[in-house]
XYZ file of C-alpha atoms in Angstrom:
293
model
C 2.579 -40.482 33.564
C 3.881 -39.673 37.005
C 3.537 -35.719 38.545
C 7.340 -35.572 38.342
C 7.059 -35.844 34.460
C 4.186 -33.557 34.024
C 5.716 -30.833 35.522
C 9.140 -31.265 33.578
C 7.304 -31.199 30.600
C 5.337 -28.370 31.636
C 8.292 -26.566 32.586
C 10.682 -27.439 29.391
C 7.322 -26.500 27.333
C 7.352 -22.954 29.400
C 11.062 -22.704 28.459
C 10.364 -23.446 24.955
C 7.787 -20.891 24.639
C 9.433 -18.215 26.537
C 13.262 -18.802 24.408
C 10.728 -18.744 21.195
C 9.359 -14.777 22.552
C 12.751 -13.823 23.373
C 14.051 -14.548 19.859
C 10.383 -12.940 18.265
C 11.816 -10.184 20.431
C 14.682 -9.444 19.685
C 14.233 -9.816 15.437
C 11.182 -7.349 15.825
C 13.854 -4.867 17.592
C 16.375 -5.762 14.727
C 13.783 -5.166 12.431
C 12.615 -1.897 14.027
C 16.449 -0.170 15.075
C 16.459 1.914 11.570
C 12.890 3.073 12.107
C 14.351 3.845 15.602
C 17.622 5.546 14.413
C 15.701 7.807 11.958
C 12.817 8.787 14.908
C 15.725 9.539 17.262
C 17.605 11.763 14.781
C 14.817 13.393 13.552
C 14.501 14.936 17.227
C 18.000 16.470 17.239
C 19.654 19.360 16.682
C 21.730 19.447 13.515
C 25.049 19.958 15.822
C 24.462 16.926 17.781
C 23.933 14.611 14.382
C 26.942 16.064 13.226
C 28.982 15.406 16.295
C 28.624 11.934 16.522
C 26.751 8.938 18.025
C 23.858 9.017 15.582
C 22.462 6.159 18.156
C 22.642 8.327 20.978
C 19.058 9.533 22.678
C 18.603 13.690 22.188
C 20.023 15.677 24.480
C 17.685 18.791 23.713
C 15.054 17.318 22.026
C 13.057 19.536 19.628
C 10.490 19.419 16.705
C 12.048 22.128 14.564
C 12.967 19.565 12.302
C 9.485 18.101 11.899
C 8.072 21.952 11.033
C 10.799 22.303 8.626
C 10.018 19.028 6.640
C 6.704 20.067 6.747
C 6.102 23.495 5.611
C 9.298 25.089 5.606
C 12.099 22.801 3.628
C 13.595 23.491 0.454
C 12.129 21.230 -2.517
C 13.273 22.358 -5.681
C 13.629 25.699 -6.234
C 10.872 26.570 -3.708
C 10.079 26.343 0.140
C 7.106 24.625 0.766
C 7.627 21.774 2.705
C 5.791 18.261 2.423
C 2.469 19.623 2.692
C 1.383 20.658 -0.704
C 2.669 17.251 -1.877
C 1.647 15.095 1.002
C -1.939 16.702 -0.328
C -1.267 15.880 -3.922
C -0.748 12.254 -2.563
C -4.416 11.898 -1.117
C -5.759 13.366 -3.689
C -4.186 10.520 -6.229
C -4.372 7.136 -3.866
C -8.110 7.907 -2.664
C -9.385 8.021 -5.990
C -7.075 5.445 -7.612
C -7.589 2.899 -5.371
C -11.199 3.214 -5.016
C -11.441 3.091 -8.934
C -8.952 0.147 -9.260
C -10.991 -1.828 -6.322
C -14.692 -1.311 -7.867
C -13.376 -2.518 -11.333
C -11.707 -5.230 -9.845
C -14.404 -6.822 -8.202
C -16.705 -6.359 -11.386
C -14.288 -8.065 -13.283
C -13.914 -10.579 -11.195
C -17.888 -10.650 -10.897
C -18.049 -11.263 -14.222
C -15.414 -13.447 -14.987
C -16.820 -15.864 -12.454
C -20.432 -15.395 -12.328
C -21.269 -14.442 -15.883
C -18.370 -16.166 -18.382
C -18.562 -15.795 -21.931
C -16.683 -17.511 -24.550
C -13.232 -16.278 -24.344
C -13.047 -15.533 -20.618
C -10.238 -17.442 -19.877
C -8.631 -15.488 -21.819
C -9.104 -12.571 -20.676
C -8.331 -13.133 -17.127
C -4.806 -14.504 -18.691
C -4.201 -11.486 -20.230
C -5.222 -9.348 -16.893
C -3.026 -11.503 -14.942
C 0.239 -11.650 -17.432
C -0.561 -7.177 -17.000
C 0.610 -7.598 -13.275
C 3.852 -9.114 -14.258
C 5.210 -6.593 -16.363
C 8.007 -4.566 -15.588
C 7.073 -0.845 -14.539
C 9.878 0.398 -17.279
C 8.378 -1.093 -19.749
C 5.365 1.220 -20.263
C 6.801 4.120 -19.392
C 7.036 5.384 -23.127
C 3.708 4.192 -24.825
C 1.844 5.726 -21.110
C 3.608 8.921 -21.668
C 2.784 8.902 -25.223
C -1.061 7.764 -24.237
C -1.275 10.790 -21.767
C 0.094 13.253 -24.214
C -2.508 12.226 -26.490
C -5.307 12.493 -23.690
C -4.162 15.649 -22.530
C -3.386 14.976 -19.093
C 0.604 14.793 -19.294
C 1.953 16.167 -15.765
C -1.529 16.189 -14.424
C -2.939 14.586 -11.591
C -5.797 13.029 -13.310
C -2.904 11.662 -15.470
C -1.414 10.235 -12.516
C -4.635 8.672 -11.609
C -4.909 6.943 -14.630
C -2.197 5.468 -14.270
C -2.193 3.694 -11.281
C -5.829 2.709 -11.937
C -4.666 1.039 -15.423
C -1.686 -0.883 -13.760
C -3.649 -1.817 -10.604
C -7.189 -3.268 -12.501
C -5.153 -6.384 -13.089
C -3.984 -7.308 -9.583
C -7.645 -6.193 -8.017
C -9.366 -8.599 -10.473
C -6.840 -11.422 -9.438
C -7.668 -10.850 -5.500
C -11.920 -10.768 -6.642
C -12.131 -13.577 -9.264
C -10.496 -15.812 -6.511
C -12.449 -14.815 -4.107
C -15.942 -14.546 -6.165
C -14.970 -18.505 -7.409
C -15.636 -19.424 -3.807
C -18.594 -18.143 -3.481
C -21.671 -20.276 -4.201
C -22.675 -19.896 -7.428
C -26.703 -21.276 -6.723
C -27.235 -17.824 -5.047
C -26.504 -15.818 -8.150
C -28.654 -17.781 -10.002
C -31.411 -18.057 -7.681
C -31.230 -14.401 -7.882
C -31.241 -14.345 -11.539
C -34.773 -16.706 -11.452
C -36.083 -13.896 -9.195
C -35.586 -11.673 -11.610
C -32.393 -9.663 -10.430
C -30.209 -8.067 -13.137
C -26.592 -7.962 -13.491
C -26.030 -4.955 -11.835
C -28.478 -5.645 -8.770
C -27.195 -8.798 -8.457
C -23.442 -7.477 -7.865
C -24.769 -4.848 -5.520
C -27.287 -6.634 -3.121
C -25.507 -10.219 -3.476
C -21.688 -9.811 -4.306
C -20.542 -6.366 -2.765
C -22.310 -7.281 0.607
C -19.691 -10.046 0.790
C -17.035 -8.739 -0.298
C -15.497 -7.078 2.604
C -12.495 -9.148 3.713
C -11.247 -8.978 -0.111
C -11.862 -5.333 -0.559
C -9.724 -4.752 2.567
C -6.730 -6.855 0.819
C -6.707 -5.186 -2.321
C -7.250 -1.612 -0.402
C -4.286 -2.271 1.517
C -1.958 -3.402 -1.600
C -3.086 -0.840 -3.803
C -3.054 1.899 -0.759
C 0.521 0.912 -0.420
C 1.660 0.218 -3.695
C 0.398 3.622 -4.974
C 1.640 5.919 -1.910
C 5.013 4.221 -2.286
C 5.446 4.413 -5.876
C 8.294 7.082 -7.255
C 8.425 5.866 -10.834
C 5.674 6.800 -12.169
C 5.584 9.950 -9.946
C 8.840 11.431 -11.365
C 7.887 10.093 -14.844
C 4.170 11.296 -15.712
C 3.730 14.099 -12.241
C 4.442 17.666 -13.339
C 5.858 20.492 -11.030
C 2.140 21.125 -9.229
C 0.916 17.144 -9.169
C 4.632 15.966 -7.839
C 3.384 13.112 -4.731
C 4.891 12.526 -1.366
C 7.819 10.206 -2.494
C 9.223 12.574 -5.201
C 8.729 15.488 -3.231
C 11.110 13.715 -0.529
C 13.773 12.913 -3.460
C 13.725 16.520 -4.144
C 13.502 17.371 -0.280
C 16.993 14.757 -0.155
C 18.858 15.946 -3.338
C 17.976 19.939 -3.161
C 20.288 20.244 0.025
C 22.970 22.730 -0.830
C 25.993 23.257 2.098
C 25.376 21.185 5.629
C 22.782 18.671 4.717
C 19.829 18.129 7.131
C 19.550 14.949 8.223
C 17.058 15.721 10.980
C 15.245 17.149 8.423
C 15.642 14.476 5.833
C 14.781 11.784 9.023
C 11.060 13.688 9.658
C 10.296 14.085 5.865
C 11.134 10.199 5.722
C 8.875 9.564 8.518
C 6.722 11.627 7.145
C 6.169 9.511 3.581
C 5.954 6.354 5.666
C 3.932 6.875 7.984
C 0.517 6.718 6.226
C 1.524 3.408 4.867
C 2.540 2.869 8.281
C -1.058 3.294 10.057
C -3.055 1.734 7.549
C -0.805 -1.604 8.703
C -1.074 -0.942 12.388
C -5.293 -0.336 11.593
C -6.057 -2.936 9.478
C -3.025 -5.393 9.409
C -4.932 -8.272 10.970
C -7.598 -7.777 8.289
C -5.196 -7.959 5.692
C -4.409 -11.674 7.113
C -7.992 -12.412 7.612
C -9.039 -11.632 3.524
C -6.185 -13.437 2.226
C -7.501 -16.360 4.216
C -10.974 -15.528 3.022
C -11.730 -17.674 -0.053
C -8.857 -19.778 0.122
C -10.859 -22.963 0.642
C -14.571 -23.596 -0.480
C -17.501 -24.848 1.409
């Protein structure tokens, strides 16, 4: 191959690459322009929303809006801002997802190390729970927690999520466990380890790029639900989301919308951070497993 050819094909490959950025570019600022619109707005004045030219920058730039949707903005009947219910929100996904991800991966322990007649069907049965429809058990759950005491609670809450989110967790840990070389556990077992060291000292120790999957989904899933919030939360356990419905629909004259913009960001942006932090890891466990050997 002559000079002249290398460097047209080095050149129409540096073309290629650089028209293949541009249109990354340009779909990541697509993607991005109502994140944008909503940061932009929520740094306004109410009279210069309401004038016009939502798109414009701010010509007075100011963070009242953000201390309003904070600890200041009408939900409900009372004043109090996100922060009581951005509160109740940690206080339900820390717990829930920890639960959900330590039952998960002894599930999926189990159902891969130490099978019993009839485990198939089990893990059918776990699997066919993450396909149905939210609506569904809205009814016999509210009917379960009145039973249990802990209607409009946030232990209720807790429950919950944990219930719905055991079966997804044990998906992510019984593929990932089925990967992993079964000769150690039993090694382990000739040693004289018991079921529960075994899963501690062997399995857990592993189990990192998983865990940080089914973290992320269940981190997300749970912050972002609203159904169940408005369904099973009472007045005092209300979290984030339904606490910015209320924020939205409580508006009585002009509405807000600088305020309604920084309580949006607001919600998101915990779901937001835990992508920025930990979105490569996310691609790294789903990888993780996926072939064996």
């Amino acid at each position: 191959m002559s000079v002249a050819t290398q460097t047209t094909a080095v050149r129409t490959g540096r073309i290629g690459r650089a028209l293949i950025v541009t249109v990354l570019i340009f779909f990541a600022l697509f993607y991005l322009l109502p994140l944008g619109v909503m940061l932009i707005n929520s740094l306004k004045p109410l009279p210069e929303i309401t004038g016009g030219n939502m798109m414009a920058l701010p010509r007075e730039p100011t963070l009242d809006p953000w201390r309003s949707a904070w600890s200041t903005a009408q939900i409900g009947v009372q004043a109090t801002g996100l922060k009581p219910y951005f509160l109740n929100s940690i206080l339900m996904v820390v717990p829930a997802v920890a639960i959900s991800t330590m039952l998960g991966a002894l599930n999926g322990y189990v159902l891969t190390k130490w099978r019993f007649p009839g485990h198939r069907w089990v893990f059918g049965l776990l699997l066919f729970s993450c396909f149905i429809p939210f609506q569904i058990v809205l009814i016999p759950m509210a009917r379960l927690l009145g039973l249990m005491g802990l209607a409009g609670s946030l232990p209720g809450l807790i429950l919950v999520h944990v219930v719905y989110g055991i079966g997804f967790s044990t998906l992510y840990f019984r593929n990932y466990y089925a990967a992993f070389p079964t000769e150690l556990v039993r090694a382990a077992m000739i040693d004289g380890a018991g079921f529960f060291r075994i899963f501690w000292r062997i399995m857990l120790p592993v189990s990192g790029p998983i865990a940080v999957v089914c973290i992320i989904w269940q981190f997300t899933n749970i912050w972002n639900d609203f159904l169940f919030g408005v369904s099973f939360a009472g007045l005092d356990a209300m979290p984030m989301t339904v606490a910015l419905n209320n924020l939205v629909q409580s508006s009585t004259g002009v509405r807000e919308y600088n305020v309604h913009f920084a309580a949006a960001i607001l919600a998101a942006l915990p779901t937001l951070l835990v992508y920025i932090v930990a979105g490569r890891y996310f691609v790294r466990g789903l990888m993780a497993g996926s072939v064996k050997g």
